[in-house]
XYZ file of C-alpha atoms in Angstrom:
695
model
C 114.270 28.380 98.972
C 117.468 27.552 96.919
C 119.322 25.861 99.842
C 120.229 25.723 103.335
C 122.541 28.613 103.472
C 119.578 30.550 102.012
C 117.409 29.213 104.410
C 119.847 30.275 107.300
C 120.199 33.746 106.069
C 116.491 34.861 105.821
C 116.207 32.994 109.228
C 118.470 35.304 110.601
C 117.717 38.629 112.349
C 119.178 41.975 110.714
C 122.090 42.349 112.691
C 122.797 38.629 112.039
C 122.470 39.189 108.243
C 125.031 42.021 108.426
C 127.677 39.800 110.083
C 126.914 37.033 107.627
C 127.987 39.531 104.938
C 130.748 40.889 106.831
C 132.120 37.104 107.332
C 131.379 36.415 103.436
C 133.354 39.310 102.360
C 136.664 38.806 104.058
C 136.597 35.321 103.557
C 136.323 36.424 99.785
C 139.455 38.618 100.358
C 141.388 35.809 101.412
C 143.804 35.018 98.491
C 144.666 31.628 99.626
C 141.429 30.392 99.745
C 138.357 29.979 97.278
C 134.963 30.864 98.603
C 133.609 27.673 96.948
C 135.611 25.630 99.616
C 133.580 27.620 102.670
C 130.919 26.097 104.959
C 128.712 27.291 107.256
C 126.438 25.149 109.843
C 123.990 25.818 112.721
C 125.847 25.174 115.794
C 125.098 24.279 119.569
C 127.769 25.551 122.006
C 127.856 22.789 125.063
C 129.851 24.009 127.936
C 130.222 20.806 129.420
C 131.610 19.681 126.278
C 135.612 18.768 126.401
C 137.660 20.582 123.510
C 139.116 17.217 123.043
C 135.923 16.108 121.579
C 136.434 18.807 118.610
C 139.164 17.282 117.219
C 141.161 20.354 117.220
C 139.028 22.123 115.148
C 139.006 25.935 114.882
C 135.989 27.590 112.868
C 136.835 30.623 110.720
C 133.980 32.478 112.207
C 131.144 32.006 114.942
C 127.971 34.137 114.858
C 125.853 34.074 118.023
C 122.410 35.321 118.371
C 119.242 34.570 120.269
C 117.525 32.820 117.181
C 120.341 30.639 116.818
C 123.832 30.536 116.010
C 125.851 29.575 113.082
C 129.627 28.294 112.587
C 131.839 28.813 109.525
C 134.549 26.350 108.300
C 137.118 25.929 105.338
C 136.243 22.392 104.033
C 139.838 21.546 104.785
C 139.551 22.375 108.042
C 136.411 20.199 108.555
C 136.899 17.265 106.426
C 139.498 14.432 106.516
C 141.132 13.416 103.383
C 138.529 10.426 102.353
C 135.681 13.510 102.748
C 134.296 11.949 106.134
C 133.850 14.829 108.502
C 136.355 15.116 111.701
C 133.136 16.017 113.953
C 129.513 14.234 113.982
C 127.086 16.768 111.830
C 123.553 16.019 111.897
C 120.438 17.702 110.278
C 123.156 20.871 109.028
C 124.190 21.054 112.955
C 127.286 20.457 114.960
C 127.888 20.721 118.720
C 131.190 22.387 119.689
C 132.682 23.011 123.246
C 132.816 26.558 124.627
C 136.654 26.416 124.477
C 136.831 25.849 120.976
C 134.510 28.893 120.261
C 137.078 30.998 122.679
C 139.950 29.825 120.436
C 138.688 31.214 117.245
C 139.919 34.895 117.719
C 143.504 33.730 119.128
C 143.579 31.197 115.842
C 142.274 33.899 113.489
C 144.324 37.166 114.919
C 147.496 34.971 114.564
C 146.660 34.348 110.794
C 145.397 37.660 110.462
C 141.570 36.318 109.474
C 138.842 36.549 111.217
C 137.310 36.954 115.032
C 134.469 35.717 116.841
C 131.438 37.897 115.678
C 129.266 37.890 119.350
C 126.302 39.170 120.063
C 125.940 42.872 119.972
C 129.632 43.252 118.948
C 130.356 46.113 116.428
C 133.773 46.065 115.718
C 134.954 46.653 112.338
C 136.633 43.953 110.101
C 136.756 46.662 107.493
C 134.429 49.479 106.363
C 135.362 49.462 102.530
C 133.568 45.831 102.169
C 130.361 46.869 103.785
C 130.121 48.791 100.684
C 129.977 45.490 98.243
C 127.165 43.962 96.858
C 126.416 41.506 99.612
C 123.324 40.205 98.306
C 125.482 38.927 94.764
C 128.155 37.097 97.394
C 125.311 35.483 99.489
C 123.779 33.800 96.272
C 127.027 33.104 94.414
C 127.709 31.009 98.047
C 124.492 29.614 97.785
C 125.213 27.884 94.234
C 128.605 26.583 95.317
C 127.005 25.224 98.698
C 124.113 23.592 96.724
C 127.191 21.716 94.570
C 129.145 20.720 97.774
C 125.738 19.285 99.406
C 125.156 17.237 96.643
C 128.890 15.860 96.424
C 128.250 14.984 100.471
C 125.076 13.419 99.578
C 126.643 11.071 97.014
C 129.259 10.406 99.138
C 126.671 9.407 102.086
C 124.550 7.543 99.780
C 127.762 5.291 99.146
C 128.188 4.912 102.471
C 124.694 4.223 103.320
C 124.760 1.113 100.756
C 127.743 -0.163 102.399
C 126.369 0.055 105.484
C 122.978 -1.735 104.409
C 124.922 -4.591 102.546
C 126.801 -5.251 105.996
C 123.403 -5.314 108.022
C 121.698 -7.565 105.402
C 124.851 -10.110 105.786
C 124.291 -9.849 109.855
C 120.614 -10.191 109.396
C 121.382 -13.563 107.375
C 123.831 -14.873 109.958
C 121.361 -14.382 112.849
C 118.480 -15.754 110.940
C 120.374 -19.223 111.913
C 119.644 -18.240 115.544
C 116.036 -18.667 114.970
C 114.025 -17.925 118.316
C 116.811 -15.891 119.075
C 116.672 -13.179 116.142
C 112.520 -13.276 117.104
C 113.923 -11.839 120.267
C 116.127 -9.626 119.298
C 113.556 -7.656 117.338
C 110.830 -7.771 119.824
C 113.153 -5.531 121.944
C 112.981 -3.141 119.657
C 109.298 -2.907 118.609
C 109.026 0.709 119.275
C 111.633 1.450 116.562
C 110.377 -0.725 114.228
C 107.006 1.066 114.756
C 108.362 4.577 113.893
C 108.421 5.464 117.436
C 110.982 6.900 119.460
C 111.386 6.071 123.235
C 109.764 9.157 125.014
C 111.609 10.517 128.307
C 109.987 10.438 131.621
C 109.803 13.979 132.919
C 108.489 12.714 135.764
C 110.606 11.864 138.864
C 110.474 8.892 141.149
C 108.521 9.546 144.340
C 111.593 8.042 146.603
C 113.310 11.076 145.471
C 111.149 13.138 147.594
C 110.042 10.917 150.186
C 113.399 9.496 151.941
C 112.407 9.663 155.304
C 109.639 6.746 155.797
C 109.648 5.949 159.337
C 106.596 8.373 160.337
C 106.636 7.765 164.188
C 103.746 7.689 166.203
C 100.176 8.897 164.304
C 96.650 9.238 165.610
C 95.192 7.033 163.261
C 95.127 5.171 159.980
C 93.211 7.335 157.798
C 94.814 8.299 154.332
C 94.645 12.132 155.490
C 96.520 11.650 158.728
C 99.130 9.333 157.206
C 100.243 11.837 154.189
C 100.011 14.480 156.751
C 102.660 12.517 158.345
C 104.756 12.001 155.094
C 104.747 15.594 154.773
C 105.840 17.019 158.054
C 108.912 14.097 157.297
C 109.447 15.173 153.816
C 108.662 18.613 153.244
C 109.088 18.672 149.822
C 106.676 16.166 149.013
C 103.696 17.086 146.977
C 101.200 15.088 148.697
C 98.216 16.098 146.657
C 99.734 14.027 143.950
C 99.676 10.835 146.140
C 97.235 8.260 147.562
C 97.408 5.397 150.337
C 96.682 1.734 149.686
C 97.587 -1.602 151.682
C 96.740 0.051 155.075
C 97.435 -1.869 158.245
C 98.036 -0.818 161.727
C 101.663 -0.106 161.225
C 102.620 0.585 157.638
C 101.027 1.659 154.337
C 102.023 1.938 150.833
C 102.170 5.500 149.521
C 101.454 5.356 145.697
C 101.009 7.920 142.851
C 98.103 9.178 141.335
C 98.317 8.730 137.804
C 97.191 12.562 137.392
C 100.620 13.722 138.825
C 102.756 15.711 136.562
C 105.469 15.646 139.045
C 105.973 12.017 140.227
C 106.305 8.407 138.158
C 102.959 6.625 138.738
C 104.771 3.567 138.758
C 106.841 4.881 141.746
C 105.718 3.915 145.214
C 106.868 3.820 148.726
C 106.321 1.635 152.092
C 105.969 3.823 154.955
C 105.904 2.755 158.489
C 104.224 4.067 161.579
C 102.509 3.439 164.798
C 98.624 4.192 164.913
C 96.858 4.902 167.926
C 93.583 4.184 166.489
C 92.620 2.170 163.114
C 89.761 2.332 160.804
C 87.207 -0.219 160.464
C 88.281 -0.829 156.822
C 91.318 -1.770 157.946
C 90.093 -4.942 159.621
C 86.695 -5.422 157.583
C 88.256 -6.194 153.628
C 84.770 -7.580 152.672
C 81.643 -5.618 153.237
C 79.039 -7.284 150.525
C 77.919 -10.729 151.473
C 75.858 -12.608 148.204
C 73.408 -15.505 148.085
C 72.407 -14.589 152.093
C 68.740 -15.460 153.126
C 67.908 -13.802 156.058
C 64.252 -13.870 156.456
C 61.798 -10.919 156.754
C 63.325 -9.829 160.061
C 67.176 -9.765 160.158
C 69.080 -10.459 163.499
C 72.179 -8.200 163.782
C 74.293 -11.089 165.944
C 73.173 -13.224 162.594
C 74.698 -10.458 160.512
C 77.600 -10.119 163.057
C 78.342 -13.702 162.661
C 78.762 -13.831 158.731
C 80.859 -10.480 158.680
C 83.047 -12.555 161.137
C 83.613 -15.495 159.297
C 84.850 -13.186 155.872
C 86.662 -10.770 158.049
C 88.559 -12.897 160.422
C 90.556 -10.038 161.909
C 87.319 -8.290 162.948
C 87.391 -7.601 166.945
C 83.726 -8.313 167.338
C 84.000 -7.483 170.906
C 84.491 -3.472 169.869
C 81.558 -3.282 167.280
C 78.212 -3.549 166.802
C 75.310 -3.365 164.161
C 72.885 -1.375 164.724
C 69.291 -2.441 164.759
C 68.472 0.250 162.011
C 68.469 -2.652 159.578
C 67.173 -1.560 156.023
C 65.638 -3.925 153.496
C 65.291 -3.090 149.872
C 64.149 -5.960 146.898
C 66.397 -8.688 147.631
C 69.236 -6.359 149.512
C 69.708 -5.578 153.442
C 71.709 -2.743 154.485
C 73.424 -2.934 157.797
C 75.748 0.032 159.442
C 78.929 -1.498 161.417
C 80.037 1.071 164.675
C 82.749 1.195 166.768
C 81.754 0.839 170.661
C 82.962 3.885 172.823
C 84.953 1.059 175.039
C 86.893 0.432 172.309
C 90.486 0.981 171.994
C 91.632 -0.217 168.718
C 88.982 1.430 166.240
C 89.031 5.037 165.085
C 86.078 6.566 167.587
C 82.756 7.247 165.691
C 84.197 5.531 162.431
C 81.105 3.597 160.633
C 81.001 0.920 157.551
C 78.244 0.108 155.430
C 77.638 -3.656 155.317
C 75.177 -5.229 152.559
C 73.698 -8.632 152.259
C 71.512 -9.810 149.244
C 70.234 -13.122 148.522
C 71.261 -13.204 144.991
C 74.685 -12.710 143.693
C 75.234 -9.088 143.551
C 78.368 -7.316 144.956
C 79.727 -4.115 145.657
C 81.548 -2.403 142.918
C 84.505 -0.996 144.889
C 85.142 -4.671 145.653
C 85.932 -5.409 141.510
C 87.062 -2.120 140.588
C 90.114 -2.359 142.506
C 92.682 -0.435 140.174
C 91.306 3.206 140.517
C 94.597 4.512 138.426
C 93.920 4.613 135.243
C 97.231 5.831 133.707
C 97.220 7.699 130.482
C 94.097 8.131 128.183
C 94.253 9.590 125.063
C 90.774 12.189 125.910
C 88.489 12.474 128.753
C 85.225 11.401 126.855
C 83.225 9.161 128.987
C 83.287 5.833 126.858
C 87.443 6.494 126.653
C 87.335 6.329 130.777
C 84.825 3.562 130.865
C 87.152 1.097 128.417
C 90.069 2.019 130.217
C 88.399 1.128 133.559
C 87.587 -2.310 131.733
C 91.279 -3.032 130.911
C 92.702 -2.946 134.015
C 89.737 -4.285 135.879
C 88.369 -7.013 133.758
C 86.014 -8.449 136.503
C 83.901 -5.035 136.203
C 81.102 -5.155 133.951
C 81.297 -2.142 132.037
C 77.857 -2.015 130.619
C 76.308 -1.764 134.360
C 78.586 1.319 135.497
C 78.299 5.037 134.503
C 79.907 8.258 134.975
C 78.718 10.814 137.579
C 77.326 13.641 135.679
C 79.701 16.577 135.449
C 82.670 14.814 137.462
C 84.968 14.489 134.680
C 88.083 16.889 134.978
C 91.361 16.812 133.203
C 92.577 14.610 136.058
C 89.887 12.392 137.508
C 85.909 11.376 137.369
C 83.609 9.979 139.709
C 81.938 6.173 138.815
C 78.733 4.706 139.993
C 76.354 1.582 139.789
C 73.635 2.422 137.225
C 69.916 2.321 138.576
C 69.153 -0.813 136.799
C 72.256 -2.703 137.387
C 71.645 -6.525 137.881
C 75.010 -7.364 139.212
C 76.287 -4.547 141.621
C 74.702 -3.220 144.629
C 73.006 -0.051 143.848
C 73.396 2.726 146.241
C 75.125 5.940 146.489
C 78.467 5.170 146.557
C 80.802 6.823 143.833
C 84.224 5.820 143.206
C 86.917 8.081 142.137
C 89.280 7.404 139.265
C 92.708 9.610 138.510
C 94.086 9.401 134.840
C 96.163 11.727 132.839
C 95.073 13.124 129.492
C 97.730 12.572 126.785
C 97.379 11.701 123.138
C 100.983 11.717 121.738
C 99.296 12.078 118.245
C 98.312 15.825 119.025
C 100.948 17.778 117.314
C 102.475 15.487 114.773
C 103.032 16.219 111.164
C 99.797 15.678 109.189
C 100.411 17.859 105.314
C 101.867 20.541 104.195
C 99.110 23.223 103.077
C 100.818 26.410 102.169
C 104.453 27.522 101.739
C 104.944 31.223 102.208
C 108.467 33.405 103.227
C 110.427 33.741 106.164
C 109.630 32.782 109.781
C 106.235 32.512 110.329
C 106.021 33.802 113.810
C 102.530 34.161 114.774
C 99.044 32.771 113.633
C 95.450 33.647 114.517
C 91.918 33.250 114.025
C 90.124 36.412 112.928
C 86.706 37.204 114.503
C 85.059 36.085 111.657
C 86.320 32.253 112.505
C 87.210 31.573 109.150
C 90.258 33.522 107.964
C 93.835 32.835 109.443
C 95.940 35.883 110.062
C 99.702 35.021 109.555
C 102.314 37.212 110.781
C 105.987 36.389 109.190
C 109.382 37.877 108.957
C 108.038 39.342 105.585
C 104.600 41.056 106.853
C 101.152 39.852 106.903
C 99.373 37.710 105.059
C 95.668 35.878 104.974
C 94.848 31.977 104.492
C 91.865 30.256 103.820
C 90.287 28.080 106.583
C 91.805 25.533 105.472
C 94.975 26.799 105.892
C 95.616 27.446 102.193
C 97.301 30.783 100.854
C 94.833 33.301 100.247
C 96.330 36.770 100.014
C 99.336 38.964 100.943
C 98.187 42.102 103.146
C 98.910 45.086 101.145
C 98.017 48.664 102.791
C 99.923 51.965 101.882
C 99.938 52.792 105.637
C 101.837 49.409 106.447
C 105.533 48.525 104.940
C 105.253 46.144 102.206
C 107.854 43.737 103.958
C 108.529 44.009 108.007
C 109.314 41.690 110.466
C 105.969 40.631 112.799
C 107.055 39.044 116.146
C 103.556 38.843 117.518
C 100.064 39.130 117.141
C 97.260 39.464 119.721
C 93.298 38.783 119.170
C 91.816 41.032 121.889
C 88.717 39.509 123.842
C 87.006 42.413 121.828
C 88.044 40.991 118.685
C 90.868 43.985 117.445
C 94.332 42.973 116.630
C 97.679 43.923 117.662
C 100.709 43.197 115.680
C 104.077 43.757 116.965
C 106.799 44.380 115.124
C 110.228 45.703 114.167
C 111.053 49.200 114.807
C 109.291 49.633 117.735
C 106.192 49.603 116.340
C 102.699 48.114 117.094
C 99.891 48.194 114.693
C 96.493 48.336 115.365
C 93.794 46.181 113.202
C 90.271 45.958 113.027
C 88.595 42.175 113.508
C 88.576 41.657 109.889
C 92.540 42.607 109.650
C 92.115 45.488 107.964
C 94.479 48.726 109.602
C 93.347 50.807 112.186
C 96.312 53.050 113.474
C 99.703 52.398 114.799
C 101.507 53.372 118.097
C 105.426 53.243 118.764
C 106.909 52.125 121.967
C 110.382 52.244 123.198
C 110.844 48.599 122.510
C 110.073 45.806 120.122
C 107.193 43.433 121.248
C 108.020 39.920 120.794
C 104.681 38.412 122.715
C 101.696 39.474 123.887
C 98.854 38.373 126.035
C 95.556 39.900 127.481
C 96.099 38.924 131.006
C 93.021 40.549 132.116
C 90.344 43.208 131.087
C 92.211 46.386 129.520
C 95.642 45.304 130.516
C 98.088 43.543 127.987
C 101.688 42.044 128.760
C 104.234 42.440 126.274
C 107.467 40.499 126.297
C 110.760 42.193 125.154
C 113.683 41.397 123.429
C 116.238 41.112 126.961
C 113.254 39.557 128.771
C 111.367 42.508 129.875
C 107.722 42.354 130.676
C 105.883 45.667 130.210
C 102.049 46.648 130.557
C 100.174 47.758 127.297
C 97.069 49.682 127.298
C 94.518 48.339 124.564
C 96.074 50.445 121.993
C 99.240 48.461 122.276
C 101.164 51.676 123.813
C 103.388 51.116 127.068
C 101.697 52.102 130.042
C 105.254 52.740 131.381
C 108.537 52.903 130.073
C 109.859 50.587 132.969
C 109.052 46.969 132.892
C 107.307 45.378 135.587
C 109.710 42.360 135.995
C 112.951 41.242 134.031
C 113.034 37.670 132.796
C 116.250 35.725 131.317
C 116.322 36.201 127.617
C 114.283 37.034 124.974
C 110.427 36.518 125.698
C 109.130 34.159 122.652
C 105.623 33.519 124.111
C 102.966 34.663 126.637
C 99.492 32.942 127.180
C 96.841 32.877 129.861
C 95.583 29.653 130.256
C 91.990 27.876 131.018
C 92.958 27.721 134.283
C 94.122 31.505 134.516
C 97.960 30.566 134.993
C 99.957 33.226 132.992
C 103.353 31.555 131.577
C 105.996 33.047 129.462
C 108.661 31.114 127.619
C 111.934 32.571 127.200
C 115.670 31.833 125.533
C 117.058 31.820 128.873
C 120.297 33.621 129.789
C 122.340 31.881 127.332
C 120.495 32.728 124.377
C 119.015 30.402 121.262
C 121.630 27.547 120.295
C 123.139 26.522 123.858
C 122.106 23.505 125.394
C 119.957 24.133 128.629
C 118.568 27.658 127.032
C 115.039 28.086 127.384
C 113.089 28.621 130.755
C 108.933 28.676 131.179
C 108.059 31.068 133.830
C 104.613 31.508 135.460
C 103.632 35.071 136.237
C 100.815 36.990 138.357
C 98.164 38.529 136.128
C 100.210 42.275 136.517
C 103.213 40.346 134.654
C 105.211 40.294 137.821
C 107.291 37.026 137.744
C 105.781 34.251 140.076
C 108.117 31.373 139.572
C 110.213 29.241 137.324
C 108.471 26.250 135.900
C 110.994 24.300 133.847
C 114.086 24.615 132.211
C 114.200 23.477 128.505
C 116.981 22.198 126.229
C 116.384 24.635 123.382
C 114.829 28.188 122.840
C 111.036 27.970 122.997
C 108.828 30.132 120.728
C 105.047 29.669 120.913
C 102.894 28.311 124.075
C 99.283 27.410 122.441
C 96.144 25.599 124.360
C 94.039 23.507 122.166
C 90.496 23.563 122.422
C 90.525 19.847 124.244
C 93.026 21.464 126.885
C 96.103 20.144 125.517
C 99.438 22.546 125.522
C 101.468 22.990 123.087
C 105.258 24.177 122.924
C 106.905 24.982 119.604
C 110.492 24.859 119.995
C 113.771 26.344 117.912
C 115.288 22.721 117.773
C 113.763 21.803 114.701
C 111.561 18.556 114.193
C 110.626 18.624 118.247
C 107.757 20.456 120.338
C 106.588 19.655 123.297
C 103.346 18.887 125.037
C 102.843 20.538 128.494
C 100.972 20.153 131.998
C 98.621 23.075 132.874
C 101.126 24.140 135.696
C 103.815 24.874 132.915
C 105.765 21.872 133.330
C 106.667 19.514 130.645
C 104.351 16.365 130.101
C 105.946 14.853 127.076
C 107.899 15.526 123.991
C 106.154 14.921 120.425
C 108.312 14.163 117.484
C 106.248 15.918 114.505
C 108.313 13.642 112.119
C 109.307 16.636 110.124
C 112.558 18.528 110.162
C 111.500 22.063 111.049
C 111.004 24.325 113.733
C 107.269 25.090 114.994
C 107.159 28.830 115.832
C 103.043 29.213 116.060
C 99.989 27.900 116.301
C 96.386 28.124 115.695
C 93.273 26.216 115.902
C 90.156 26.385 113.835
C 86.665 26.658 114.964
C 86.251 23.000 113.534
C 88.940 21.967 115.349
C 91.926 21.830 112.266
C 95.466 22.520 114.115
C 98.185 24.397 111.931
C 101.568 25.532 112.386
C 103.929 27.869 111.242
C 107.436 27.133 110.376
C 111.135 28.637 110.286
C 111.146 28.232 106.715
C 107.525 29.655 105.887
C 105.582 26.222 105.523
C 102.360 25.886 107.120
C 101.772 22.361 108.506
C 98.462 20.958 109.094
C 98.939 19.091 112.723
C 97.255 16.509 113.817
C 94.527 17.053 116.609
C 93.460 13.790 117.627
């Protein structure tokens, strides 16, 4: 790529390239202007921005399409006399109000210039100009833009030097403040470490749990309290909640670390009147160390010990059963509720433990069961996080229950050979969220191709990587480096690949322009071709023999295993081009679209959940920019590439946003692939293949 204009031009669809040529052609015919003074930028249209924020700027032309939007300015209109721009320009992108865009047509009509070139608009500015050699014009414009870019760079360098000098003076002055300076920088540790603050996508619980007076309830069991919360606050997602600090009249409702909806740092105190309470309400201590009971422990003697440690217990309403068990140095007894009790929950029981040594219950030291974020769900990671949050726990004496680890929780038990804890069958459930902010960040560039890298798949041999670009198909080696361009007489040498799908049988479908779907064998060689009435922008095999395909205007079609549409009519219509379809490991089908506004518009993208047949189930998330590829890694991490350069998302397994990932590279990630060995690669908007961090 010679410069940014060439990058812009190559990333455009055919229709917008045609519009681009028309703009250049008409601009060249302006006898009062020099083509060297024309500049082009990426443009985001903010419908909420005021026209006053645009400093009365009126662009020469504006191209809007679903891939991105582009705006043209004469240099004299965009810059002040000192060379500074009249509006903020960041990474070759500026933001304009809708009102400013609307002014282009009126302004250019009055001045006999261009009008806005809108999506699907076929106005002829002048037919005789179209036959000119537009390619040479673009190249000439590119060379001139490169010169202007260099001039702007020199100007910005001078400004940066001046700012740096001023900054050094300020630092020297602040240094005299001693401790104040240290405090100043300590509040900015994240920035100094190169870490950007991450927006919390989870809401405070009190936004949903607003009615805290639950009234009368049968008992203060956790399930009963949460059910009452749901009755009073129907929007609350109670499966994300737990209860702590329970009394007869109140409790604190907390958020599990695994919640994708609520902020785990938020909680709400609720009030109620419970008819009965659990034994655990009054019995806070259940293990009693260093107790010598003799050969035949007496229930009354045990009750005295329990009462001494739990003063609120009503001993006249409970009893200790006589089936007392003794094992090694531990006596186990069962506390039960008398039928005559008017306080305690009928039939409630509680195990009590008396030991002649210093053993205690694990639950009495492992009190913080919400572990927050962990980078993976390996047993060692979980155990270490337990120890960090519960410093009194001897982590070498606990272990995870076999096969209990999920993406959200795990069960902990005491090792059979423990010397510090009472060995029993009790398990403790800990909750967490698996989130590694490093996954998806830039590692290195491994290959440079051409055009947009719209799709990447691992071939059936689990070695070679097939690449679909806006200039055809390529093969990469397992390390992501270039192997060859696929050339076949039955396939055009240069065509646009929108999507690819490796089916469960290994065969490959390639969705391209001109409504064509190519069929490839598992090794990537040509098998056949079918033609539909639409371009296939995304595909997923949702069930055996059924393929869902996404179209340009939001249509979801059903295809057979050959890539041929089963019906000419879509099964549903979403909003915007369907750039990605995926079947997650939890059997959810997700779709990512531009949204109704198209690319380049704030608040554009949408993530949907679909049924297996392709019908819309629900909207899951609204995105700030146009999405591209959703990809699930081997460890369950879900990445979403964005057309917003330098940014991707990690998603929750329900399709909502988990966090933003700063890839630390100014490129749009359009596709992903992971090799059998775990190496992660991403394809970009400028033909680059990045290796990304996978852990």
